[in-house]
Amino acid sequence: MRLTLLLYQLSAFLLYALFLIFLAAQAFPWTEDRYSFYLDRRKIGLWPSLATFCATWMSAASITGFTFWLSFGGYAAFTGSVYGWLLGLIFLPFAVRKLRSLRVLSLPEWLSQTYGDERLRKVAAITLVMAYTLYIVIQFRAFGTIVAHLLSIRITLASVVVYLFVLYTTFGGLPSVVRSDSLNLAIILGGVTLGAFWVLGSAGSPLHIHRELLRSSPELLSPFSGEPPLYLFAMLFTWAFGVASNPQYAIRIISAKSSRTAWKMLALAPFVVGWIYLCLTLFGLGSTLLFSAPPGVDTETGYVMLCTSVLPPLPAMLMLVAALAAAISTANSQLLLAACALCYDLGLGERNIPRDEPFREDRFLFRNRLMVALIATVALALSLLPLPGILALGRYSWAVVTLCFLLPLYFPCGRGELFLPLLGALGLHTFLVFFTALSPEYALFPALALEWITWKILARREALHAA
Amino acid sequence: MNLFSPLLIWALFLLLLILPGVMVYRCFLRKPRP
């Protein structure tokens, strides 16, 4: 690697590290409790809420996976993922009142309070811990590859460096996650904007790129680009339902200063993420004319190759740091939610602490930080193992989160009797994914149907009994 | 195949960007008329 390029990349990484440390450190307060640790006292204003919502939205999968897929698969990537993500956003404004009225600290708690069943809280919390741990593994893999390239170090060492970043930003709870997310969003926006403009400069205007693609590979311009439409639709709705029901977005609705702030955040968010998708799409399509990836290359390496082959050192480095920022901003919020599920919803944070203990809250928060470290360590260890189906596991985790929260949040069938339908749906989905060849996207729909039908039947039976 | 297909894709994208804002304004933020 050329020395100038390495120097550029090293200084970009150091600058990012310094800013992150400075911003996150400001969030460590002298007095704190679980209300401030999980929700930042529900006082987050519009702009920080918008920044943390959008930064959490853009994960490593959105940046590296989408861009790389687009560069060889054309508009099918757009149909399968961007439409799905944006469609999910349409649901969220309808959840604002429901989520904020109960003054809960977590989504599993909301579920149990709304439907009056403590078992729901336990099942949802266990599902969240499992789902987020698997998802963090993917984030670690993605940024391990990128940091290894940026610093010319081994992937193992790079993963450990980023693991420390994620731990550091999560230890301060939501206040520190929100502060670091503002920086992360600015980096993502700057990186993708510069990258897209640079590619437009080399490959020509968007119209020229489309005309060239029409001449050389017209199939890339079709909304399905050779992928089976049924598969793309299944993927689209899995993403949409996943976004609508994922606690990593719902918690930002709860932590906003007021319901109006939450609604404004949801109205403005599509424009921010839309700009990022626009830049990534122009970058991906433009780079199709300038670069073709060798066959069999994995997504993260493909993304690194794409950036470094198409762009000069400075914009390439910014695009890589943007992917890094996206991965960190998603991983730290998922880590916080997983720790919350373990310590608060499953009760591990307060087990064996006497009620009259004066430092009860401090010990509770200490255990939260311990769990953050534990989950991150497990995810790091899993990310270093050669697990071939890890991406499918990520899709599986997205689907089980949907099963836990989609129907209760948006399509409730009754007040009680959700426990058995939910357990049945999770069981059916797991069976279909692990014991038949069905992909997690396809398996979601029979599982959702089972949950809805059994819940409807049980609710009707309960109503008849009451009458 | 012509450029109509990408044009349609981008039009739908634009609609999805605007829709949440319009919905939020009409259903939740707009004050009811006296």
Short mmCIF file of C-alpha atoms in Angstrom, two decimals, chain A residues 41-462:
data_model
loop_
_atom_site.label_atom_id
_atom_site.label_comp_id
_atom_site.label_asym_id
_atom_site.label_seq_id
_atom_site.Cartn_x
_atom_site.Cartn_y
_atom_site.Cartn_z
CA ARG A 41 -34.52 11.18 30.92
CA ARG A 42 -36.79 11.46 27.85
CA LYS A 43 -35.41 14.90 27.11
CA ILE A 44 -33.72 14.41 23.73
CA GLY A 45 -34.55 17.30 21.39
CA LEU A 46 -35.46 17.10 17.70
CA TRP A 47 -32.01 17.33 16.10
CA PRO A 48 -30.17 14.88 18.40
CA SER A 49 -33.16 12.51 18.11
CA LEU A 50 -33.04 12.78 14.33
CA ALA A 51 -29.26 12.22 14.29
CA THR A 52 -29.37 9.15 16.51
CA PHE A 53 -32.40 7.73 14.66
CA CYS A 54 -30.73 8.07 11.26
CA ALA A 55 -27.27 6.94 12.41
CA THR A 56 -28.76 3.82 14.03
CA TRP A 57 -30.80 3.28 10.86
CA MET A 58 -27.68 3.16 8.67
CA SER A 59 -25.96 -0.07 9.63
CA ALA A 60 -22.91 -1.69 8.06
CA ALA A 61 -25.34 -3.88 6.11
CA SER A 62 -27.03 -0.82 4.61
CA ILE A 63 -23.80 0.80 3.51
CA THR A 64 -21.51 -2.06 2.51
CA GLY A 65 -24.12 -4.69 1.61
CA PHE A 66 -26.46 -2.42 -0.35
CA THR A 67 -23.71 -0.58 -2.25
CA PHE A 68 -21.84 -3.74 -3.20
CA TRP A 69 -25.04 -5.54 -4.24
CA LEU A 70 -26.06 -2.52 -6.33
CA SER A 71 -22.68 -2.41 -8.07
CA PHE A 72 -23.18 -5.89 -9.54
CA GLY A 73 -26.93 -6.56 -9.13
CA GLY A 74 -28.35 -3.22 -10.26
CA TYR A 75 -31.75 -1.92 -9.16
CA ALA A 76 -32.80 -5.27 -7.61
CA ALA A 77 -30.80 -4.14 -4.56
CA PHE A 78 -32.87 -0.96 -4.46
CA THR A 79 -36.20 -2.82 -4.72
CA GLY A 80 -35.23 -5.44 -2.16
CA SER A 81 -33.79 -3.19 0.50
CA VAL A 82 -34.40 0.59 0.17
CA TYR A 83 -38.14 0.22 -0.54
CA GLY A 84 -38.42 -2.18 2.39
CA TRP A 85 -36.63 0.12 4.82
CA LEU A 86 -38.65 3.17 3.79
CA LEU A 87 -41.94 1.27 3.80
CA GLY A 88 -41.27 0.28 7.42
CA LEU A 89 -40.97 3.93 8.38
CA ILE A 90 -44.59 4.58 7.39
CA PHE A 91 -45.77 2.39 10.29
CA LEU A 92 -43.75 4.12 13.01
CA PRO A 93 -45.81 7.35 13.49
CA PHE A 94 -48.78 5.17 14.47
CA ALA A 95 -46.78 3.67 17.35
CA VAL A 96 -45.82 7.01 18.95
CA ARG A 97 -48.86 7.44 21.26
CA LYS A 98 -48.96 3.78 22.26
CA LEU A 99 -45.27 3.64 23.09
CA ARG A 100 -45.09 6.90 25.02
CA SER A 101 -48.31 6.69 27.02
CA LEU A 102 -47.20 3.91 29.41
CA ARG A 103 -43.91 5.53 30.49
CA VAL A 104 -41.94 2.30 30.18
CA LEU A 105 -38.16 1.89 29.92
CA SER A 106 -38.07 -0.94 27.40
CA LEU A 107 -40.15 -2.59 24.68
CA PRO A 108 -40.52 -5.95 26.48
CA GLU A 109 -41.88 -3.98 29.47
CA TRP A 110 -44.32 -2.21 27.15
CA LEU A 111 -45.48 -5.59 25.83
CA SER A 112 -46.12 -7.00 29.30
CA GLN A 113 -47.87 -3.86 30.55
CA THR A 114 -50.10 -3.54 27.49
CA TYR A 115 -51.16 -7.18 27.42
CA GLY A 116 -50.97 -7.83 31.18
CA ASP A 117 -48.69 -10.86 30.99
CA GLU A 118 -45.23 -10.88 32.58
CA ARG A 119 -44.24 -13.97 30.55
CA LEU A 120 -44.36 -11.88 27.37
CA ARG A 121 -41.67 -9.64 28.79
CA LYS A 122 -39.35 -12.59 29.44
CA VAL A 123 -39.86 -14.15 26.00
CA ALA A 124 -39.37 -10.82 24.20
CA ALA A 125 -36.26 -10.03 26.28
CA ILE A 126 -34.65 -13.42 25.57
CA THR A 127 -35.44 -13.01 21.86
CA LEU A 128 -33.91 -9.52 21.82
CA VAL A 129 -30.70 -10.62 23.54
CA MET A 130 -30.27 -13.44 21.04
CA ALA A 131 -31.23 -11.38 18.00
CA TYR A 132 -29.01 -8.41 18.83
CA THR A 133 -26.01 -10.55 19.76
CA LEU A 134 -26.22 -12.20 16.33
CA TYR A 135 -26.65 -8.86 14.62
CA ILE A 136 -23.68 -7.32 16.45
CA VAL A 137 -21.55 -10.22 15.17
CA ILE A 138 -22.25 -9.03 11.62
CA GLN A 139 -21.35 -5.43 12.52
CA PHE A 140 -18.07 -6.60 14.10
CA ARG A 141 -17.22 -8.62 10.99
CA ALA A 142 -17.93 -5.67 8.72
CA PHE A 143 -15.86 -3.13 10.55
CA GLY A 144 -13.12 -5.64 11.37
CA THR A 145 -12.51 -5.99 7.62
CA ILE A 146 -12.64 -2.23 7.05
CA VAL A 147 -10.35 -1.24 9.93
CA ALA A 148 -7.93 -4.00 8.94
CA HIS A 149 -7.71 -2.36 5.54
CA LEU A 150 -7.56 1.22 6.88
CA LEU A 151 -4.71 0.51 9.27
CA SER A 152 -3.06 -2.35 7.40
CA ILE A 153 -3.42 -4.64 10.40
CA ARG A 154 -4.82 -8.13 10.88
CA ILE A 155 -8.62 -8.50 11.01
CA THR A 156 -8.48 -9.97 14.54
CA LEU A 157 -6.63 -6.95 15.91
CA ALA A 158 -8.89 -4.58 13.97
CA SER A 159 -11.99 -6.23 15.47
CA VAL A 160 -10.56 -5.76 18.96
CA VAL A 161 -9.89 -2.03 18.28
CA VAL A 162 -13.46 -1.47 17.18
CA TYR A 163 -14.81 -3.62 20.02
CA LEU A 164 -13.19 -1.13 22.42
CA PHE A 165 -14.85 1.78 20.56
CA VAL A 166 -18.25 0.18 20.84
CA LEU A 167 -17.76 -0.63 24.54
CA TYR A 168 -16.66 2.92 25.25
CA THR A 169 -19.65 4.57 23.59
CA THR A 170 -22.13 2.14 25.14
CA PHE A 171 -20.81 2.40 28.71
CA GLY A 172 -22.28 5.88 29.03
CA GLY A 173 -25.78 4.61 28.16
CA LEU A 174 -28.15 6.39 25.78
CA PRO A 175 -26.73 9.92 26.45
CA SER A 176 -23.33 8.84 25.19
CA VAL A 177 -24.79 6.84 22.28
CA VAL A 178 -26.79 9.90 21.18
CA ARG A 179 -23.74 12.19 21.31
CA SER A 180 -21.52 9.82 19.37
CA ASP A 181 -24.34 9.25 16.86
CA SER A 182 -24.37 12.93 15.88
CA LEU A 183 -20.71 12.59 14.90
CA ASN A 184 -21.39 9.26 13.17
CA LEU A 185 -24.23 10.70 11.09
CA ALA A 186 -22.13 13.70 10.04
CA ILE A 187 -19.36 11.32 8.92
CA ILE A 188 -21.78 9.08 7.02
CA LEU A 189 -23.35 12.06 5.27
CA GLY A 190 -19.99 13.63 4.40
CA GLY A 191 -18.43 10.35 3.22
CA VAL A 192 -21.24 9.19 0.94
CA THR A 193 -21.85 12.66 -0.51
CA LEU A 194 -18.21 13.13 -1.46
CA GLY A 195 -17.98 9.56 -2.79
CA ALA A 196 -21.07 10.00 -4.98
CA PHE A 197 -19.92 13.37 -6.37
CA TRP A 198 -16.52 11.95 -7.18
CA VAL A 199 -17.97 9.00 -9.06
CA LEU A 200 -20.33 11.33 -10.95
CA GLY A 201 -17.26 13.36 -11.91
CA SER A 202 -15.52 10.27 -13.35
CA ALA A 203 -18.46 8.28 -14.76
CA GLY A 204 -20.60 11.19 -15.95
CA SER A 205 -24.01 12.60 -15.00
CA PRO A 206 -26.74 10.29 -13.63
CA LEU A 207 -28.45 10.38 -17.07
CA HIS A 208 -25.18 9.44 -18.78
CA ILE A 209 -24.61 6.57 -16.33
CA HIS A 210 -28.11 5.23 -17.00
CA ARG A 211 -27.65 5.52 -20.80
CA GLU A 212 -24.33 3.68 -20.58
CA LEU A 213 -25.91 0.95 -18.45
CA LEU A 214 -28.80 0.69 -20.92
CA ARG A 215 -26.23 0.02 -23.65
CA SER A 216 -23.89 -2.32 -21.74
CA SER A 217 -26.08 -4.18 -19.22
CA PRO A 218 -29.75 -3.19 -19.50
CA GLU A 219 -30.89 -5.94 -17.09
CA LEU A 220 -29.37 -3.91 -14.22
CA LEU A 221 -31.96 -1.17 -14.78
CA SER A 222 -34.96 -3.43 -14.24
CA PRO A 223 -36.48 -3.31 -10.71
CA PHE A 224 -35.86 -7.07 -10.38
CA SER A 225 -32.58 -7.37 -12.37
CA GLY A 226 -32.93 -11.11 -12.85
CA GLU A 227 -33.74 -11.89 -9.17
CA PRO A 228 -36.98 -13.84 -8.54
CA PRO A 229 -39.66 -11.17 -7.83
CA LEU A 230 -41.19 -13.33 -5.08
CA TYR A 231 -37.88 -13.42 -3.23
CA LEU A 232 -37.45 -9.63 -3.57
CA PHE A 233 -40.98 -9.03 -2.27
CA ALA A 234 -40.40 -11.38 0.67
CA MET A 235 -37.18 -9.50 1.44
CA LEU A 236 -38.88 -6.11 1.05
CA PHE A 237 -41.65 -6.96 3.51
CA THR A 238 -39.24 -8.62 5.96
CA TRP A 239 -37.22 -5.39 6.07
CA ALA A 240 -40.38 -3.26 6.27
CA PHE A 241 -41.92 -5.24 9.13
CA GLY A 242 -38.51 -5.41 10.83
CA VAL A 243 -38.06 -1.63 10.75
CA ALA A 244 -41.63 -1.07 11.96
CA SER A 245 -41.22 -3.31 14.99
CA ASN A 246 -37.54 -3.04 15.89
CA PRO A 247 -36.94 -1.68 19.42
CA GLN A 248 -33.79 0.14 18.24
CA TYR A 249 -36.10 2.62 16.47
CA ALA A 250 -38.99 2.43 18.93
CA ILE A 251 -36.71 3.37 21.85
CA ARG A 252 -35.85 6.62 20.04
CA ILE A 253 -39.54 7.42 19.88
CA ILE A 254 -39.84 6.82 23.63
CA SER A 255 -36.72 8.86 24.50
CA ALA A 256 -37.72 11.92 22.46
CA LYS A 257 -38.66 15.06 24.42
CA SER A 258 -42.33 14.92 23.44
CA SER A 259 -44.68 13.13 21.07
CA ARG A 260 -44.47 16.09 18.68
CA THR A 261 -40.66 15.78 18.66
CA ALA A 262 -40.98 12.07 17.85
CA TRP A 263 -43.41 12.73 14.99
CA LYS A 264 -41.24 15.49 13.55
CA MET A 265 -38.22 13.18 13.78
CA LEU A 266 -40.11 10.50 11.82
CA ALA A 267 -41.22 13.04 9.22
CA LEU A 268 -37.69 14.37 8.65
CA ALA A 269 -35.78 11.05 8.88
CA PRO A 270 -36.72 9.84 5.34
CA PHE A 271 -35.04 12.90 3.82
CA VAL A 272 -31.77 12.26 5.66
CA VAL A 273 -31.65 8.51 4.98
CA GLY A 274 -33.06 9.16 1.49
CA TRP A 275 -30.10 11.45 0.69
CA ILE A 276 -27.71 8.73 1.88
CA TYR A 277 -29.44 6.10 -0.30
CA LEU A 278 -29.40 8.47 -3.26
CA CYS A 279 -25.64 9.00 -2.88
CA LEU A 280 -24.97 5.29 -2.35
CA THR A 281 -27.10 4.38 -5.39
CA LEU A 282 -25.35 6.88 -7.67
CA PHE A 283 -22.00 5.70 -6.30
CA GLY A 284 -22.92 2.01 -6.83
CA LEU A 285 -24.34 2.48 -10.34
CA GLY A 286 -21.51 4.78 -11.45
CA SER A 287 -18.89 2.38 -10.16
CA THR A 288 -20.46 -0.44 -12.23
CA LEU A 289 -19.03 1.35 -15.28
CA LEU A 290 -15.60 1.83 -13.68
CA PHE A 291 -14.99 -1.39 -11.76
CA SER A 292 -15.99 -5.06 -11.69
CA ALA A 293 -15.36 -7.13 -8.57
CA PRO A 294 -13.61 -10.50 -8.89
CA PRO A 295 -16.06 -13.41 -8.49
CA GLY A 296 -16.60 -14.96 -5.06
CA VAL A 297 -15.47 -11.94 -3.04
CA ASP A 298 -17.37 -11.31 0.22
CA THR A 299 -19.42 -8.15 0.81
CA GLU A 300 -17.04 -6.28 3.14
CA THR A 301 -13.92 -6.98 1.05
CA GLY A 302 -15.95 -6.15 -2.06
CA TYR A 303 -16.95 -2.78 -0.60
CA VAL A 304 -13.34 -1.97 0.35
CA MET A 305 -12.17 -2.94 -3.16
CA LEU A 306 -14.96 -0.88 -4.72
CA CYS A 307 -14.03 2.26 -2.77
CA THR A 308 -10.29 1.98 -3.21
CA SER A 309 -10.47 1.14 -6.95
CA VAL A 310 -13.02 3.77 -7.98
CA LEU A 311 -12.04 6.68 -5.74
CA PRO A 312 -8.79 8.56 -5.06
CA PRO A 313 -7.31 8.16 -1.51
CA LEU A 314 -9.17 10.96 0.30
CA PRO A 315 -12.80 10.20 -0.74
CA ALA A 316 -12.10 6.45 -0.55
CA MET A 317 -10.94 6.85 3.02
CA LEU A 318 -14.04 8.91 3.88
CA MET A 319 -16.32 6.24 2.37
CA LEU A 320 -14.57 3.60 4.49
CA VAL A 321 -14.83 5.67 7.68
CA ALA A 322 -18.53 6.22 6.84
CA ALA A 323 -19.09 2.45 6.86
CA LEU A 324 -17.20 2.27 10.15
CA ALA A 325 -19.37 5.01 11.68
CA ALA A 326 -22.51 3.24 10.45
CA ALA A 327 -21.44 -0.03 12.02
CA ILE A 328 -20.50 1.55 15.37
CA SER A 329 -23.69 3.61 15.62
CA THR A 330 -25.86 0.53 15.08
CA ALA A 331 -23.81 -1.80 17.28
CA ASN A 332 -23.80 0.50 20.33
CA SER A 333 -27.57 0.99 20.36
CA GLN A 334 -28.19 -2.73 19.92
CA LEU A 335 -25.71 -3.50 22.68
CA LEU A 336 -27.50 -1.11 25.03
CA LEU A 337 -30.87 -2.68 24.25
CA ALA A 338 -29.52 -6.20 24.75
CA ALA A 339 -28.03 -5.21 28.13
CA CYS A 340 -31.35 -3.57 29.08
CA ALA A 341 -33.21 -6.78 28.18
CA LEU A 342 -30.85 -8.86 30.34
CA CYS A 343 -30.57 -6.58 33.38
CA TYR A 344 -33.94 -4.82 33.47
CA ASP A 345 -36.42 -7.14 31.76
CA LEU A 346 -34.93 -10.47 32.81
CA GLY A 347 -34.04 -9.06 36.24
CA LEU A 348 -30.33 -9.96 36.29
CA GLY A 349 -29.43 -6.37 37.22
CA GLU A 350 -31.18 -6.51 40.58
CA ARG A 351 -30.85 -10.17 41.52
CA ASN A 352 -29.46 -10.66 45.06
CA ILE A 353 -29.31 -6.92 45.81
CA PRO A 354 -31.29 -6.12 49.01
CA ARG A 355 -34.12 -3.60 48.59
CA ASP A 356 -32.71 -1.28 51.27
CA GLU A 357 -29.18 -1.30 49.87
CA PRO A 358 -28.15 2.40 49.53
CA PHE A 359 -26.14 1.87 46.32
CA ARG A 360 -28.75 -0.35 44.68
CA GLU A 361 -29.07 1.82 41.58
CA ASP A 362 -25.29 2.15 41.18
CA ARG A 363 -24.87 -1.60 41.43
CA PHE A 364 -27.68 -2.07 38.92
CA LEU A 365 -25.95 0.23 36.44
CA PHE A 366 -22.59 -1.42 37.08
CA ARG A 367 -24.16 -4.77 36.17
CA ASN A 368 -25.54 -3.18 33.01
CA ARG A 369 -22.04 -2.14 31.97
CA LEU A 370 -20.80 -5.63 32.82
CA MET A 371 -23.47 -7.11 30.56
CA VAL A 372 -22.56 -4.68 27.78
CA ALA A 373 -18.97 -5.93 28.02
CA LEU A 374 -20.08 -9.57 28.19
CA ILE A 375 -22.41 -9.42 25.17
CA ALA A 376 -19.82 -7.49 23.14
CA THR A 377 -17.17 -10.08 24.04
CA VAL A 378 -19.41 -12.98 23.01
CA ALA A 379 -20.22 -11.17 19.74
CA LEU A 380 -16.51 -10.49 19.14
CA ALA A 381 -15.63 -14.15 19.75
CA LEU A 382 -18.41 -15.30 17.39
CA SER A 383 -17.31 -12.81 14.74
CA LEU A 384 -13.82 -14.30 14.72
CA LEU A 385 -15.12 -17.85 14.21
CA PRO A 386 -15.46 -19.04 10.61
CA LEU A 387 -19.27 -19.31 10.60
CA PRO A 388 -20.45 -19.46 6.98
CA GLY A 389 -24.17 -18.87 7.58
CA ILE A 390 -23.78 -15.78 9.75
CA LEU A 391 -25.58 -13.49 7.31
CA ALA A 392 -28.59 -15.80 7.24
CA LEU A 393 -28.55 -15.69 11.04
CA GLY A 394 -28.75 -11.90 10.84
CA ARG A 395 -31.89 -12.16 8.71
CA TYR A 396 -33.26 -14.74 11.14
CA SER A 397 -32.74 -12.35 14.07
CA TRP A 398 -34.50 -9.52 12.21
CA ALA A 399 -37.49 -11.83 11.60
CA VAL A 400 -37.87 -12.98 15.23
CA VAL A 401 -37.90 -9.37 16.43
CA THR A 402 -40.76 -8.79 13.95
CA LEU A 403 -42.69 -11.74 15.38
CA CYS A 404 -42.38 -10.31 18.91
CA PHE A 405 -43.54 -6.75 18.24
CA LEU A 406 -45.29 -6.27 14.87
CA LEU A 407 -48.77 -7.57 15.67
CA PRO A 408 -48.89 -6.27 19.27
CA LEU A 409 -47.82 -2.79 18.13
CA TYR A 410 -49.90 -2.34 14.99
CA PHE A 411 -52.50 -5.10 14.57
CA PRO A 412 -53.64 -6.19 18.04
CA CYS A 413 -56.31 -8.91 18.08
CA GLY A 414 -57.32 -8.59 21.74
CA ARG A 415 -56.17 -7.56 25.16
CA GLY A 416 -54.76 -10.84 26.44
CA GLU A 417 -53.77 -14.35 25.32
CA LEU A 418 -50.75 -13.31 23.27
CA PHE A 419 -48.25 -15.58 25.00
CA LEU A 420 -49.11 -18.88 23.28
CA PRO A 421 -49.51 -17.39 19.77
CA LEU A 422 -46.14 -15.64 20.14
CA LEU A 423 -44.40 -18.78 21.39
CA GLY A 424 -45.98 -20.82 18.58
CA ALA A 425 -44.88 -18.31 15.93
CA LEU A 426 -41.29 -18.19 17.24
CA GLY A 427 -41.22 -22.01 17.37
CA LEU A 428 -42.60 -22.40 13.83
CA HIS A 429 -40.17 -19.83 12.41
CA THR A 430 -37.17 -21.47 14.09
CA PHE A 431 -38.31 -24.90 12.86
CA LEU A 432 -38.78 -23.70 9.28
CA VAL A 433 -35.40 -21.97 9.19
CA PHE A 434 -33.29 -24.67 10.83
CA PHE A 435 -35.07 -27.88 9.84
CA THR A 436 -36.31 -27.09 6.34
CA ALA A 437 -34.50 -25.28 3.55
CA LEU A 438 -36.78 -22.22 3.85
CA SER A 439 -34.98 -18.87 4.09
CA PRO A 440 -35.76 -16.59 7.11
CA GLU A 441 -37.61 -14.16 4.78
CA TYR A 442 -40.04 -16.79 3.50
CA ALA A 443 -40.43 -18.43 6.93
CA LEU A 444 -41.57 -15.14 8.48
CA PHE A 445 -44.91 -15.14 6.67
CA PRO A 446 -46.32 -18.53 7.78
CA ALA A 447 -45.11 -17.74 11.31
CA LEU A 448 -46.81 -14.33 11.30
CA ALA A 449 -49.99 -15.90 9.91
CA LEU A 450 -49.97 -18.52 12.66
CA GLU A 451 -49.49 -15.84 15.33
CA TRP A 452 -52.33 -13.73 13.95
CA ILE A 453 -54.81 -16.62 13.50
CA THR A 454 -54.17 -18.24 16.90
CA TRP A 455 -54.28 -14.88 18.67
CA LYS A 456 -57.57 -14.03 16.94
CA ILE A 457 -59.11 -17.41 17.89
CA LEU A 458 -57.94 -17.19 21.52
CA ALA A 459 -59.12 -13.58 21.84
CA ARG A 460 -62.55 -14.48 20.45
CA ARG A 461 -62.84 -17.46 22.83
CA GLU A 462 -61.91 -15.20 25.72
#
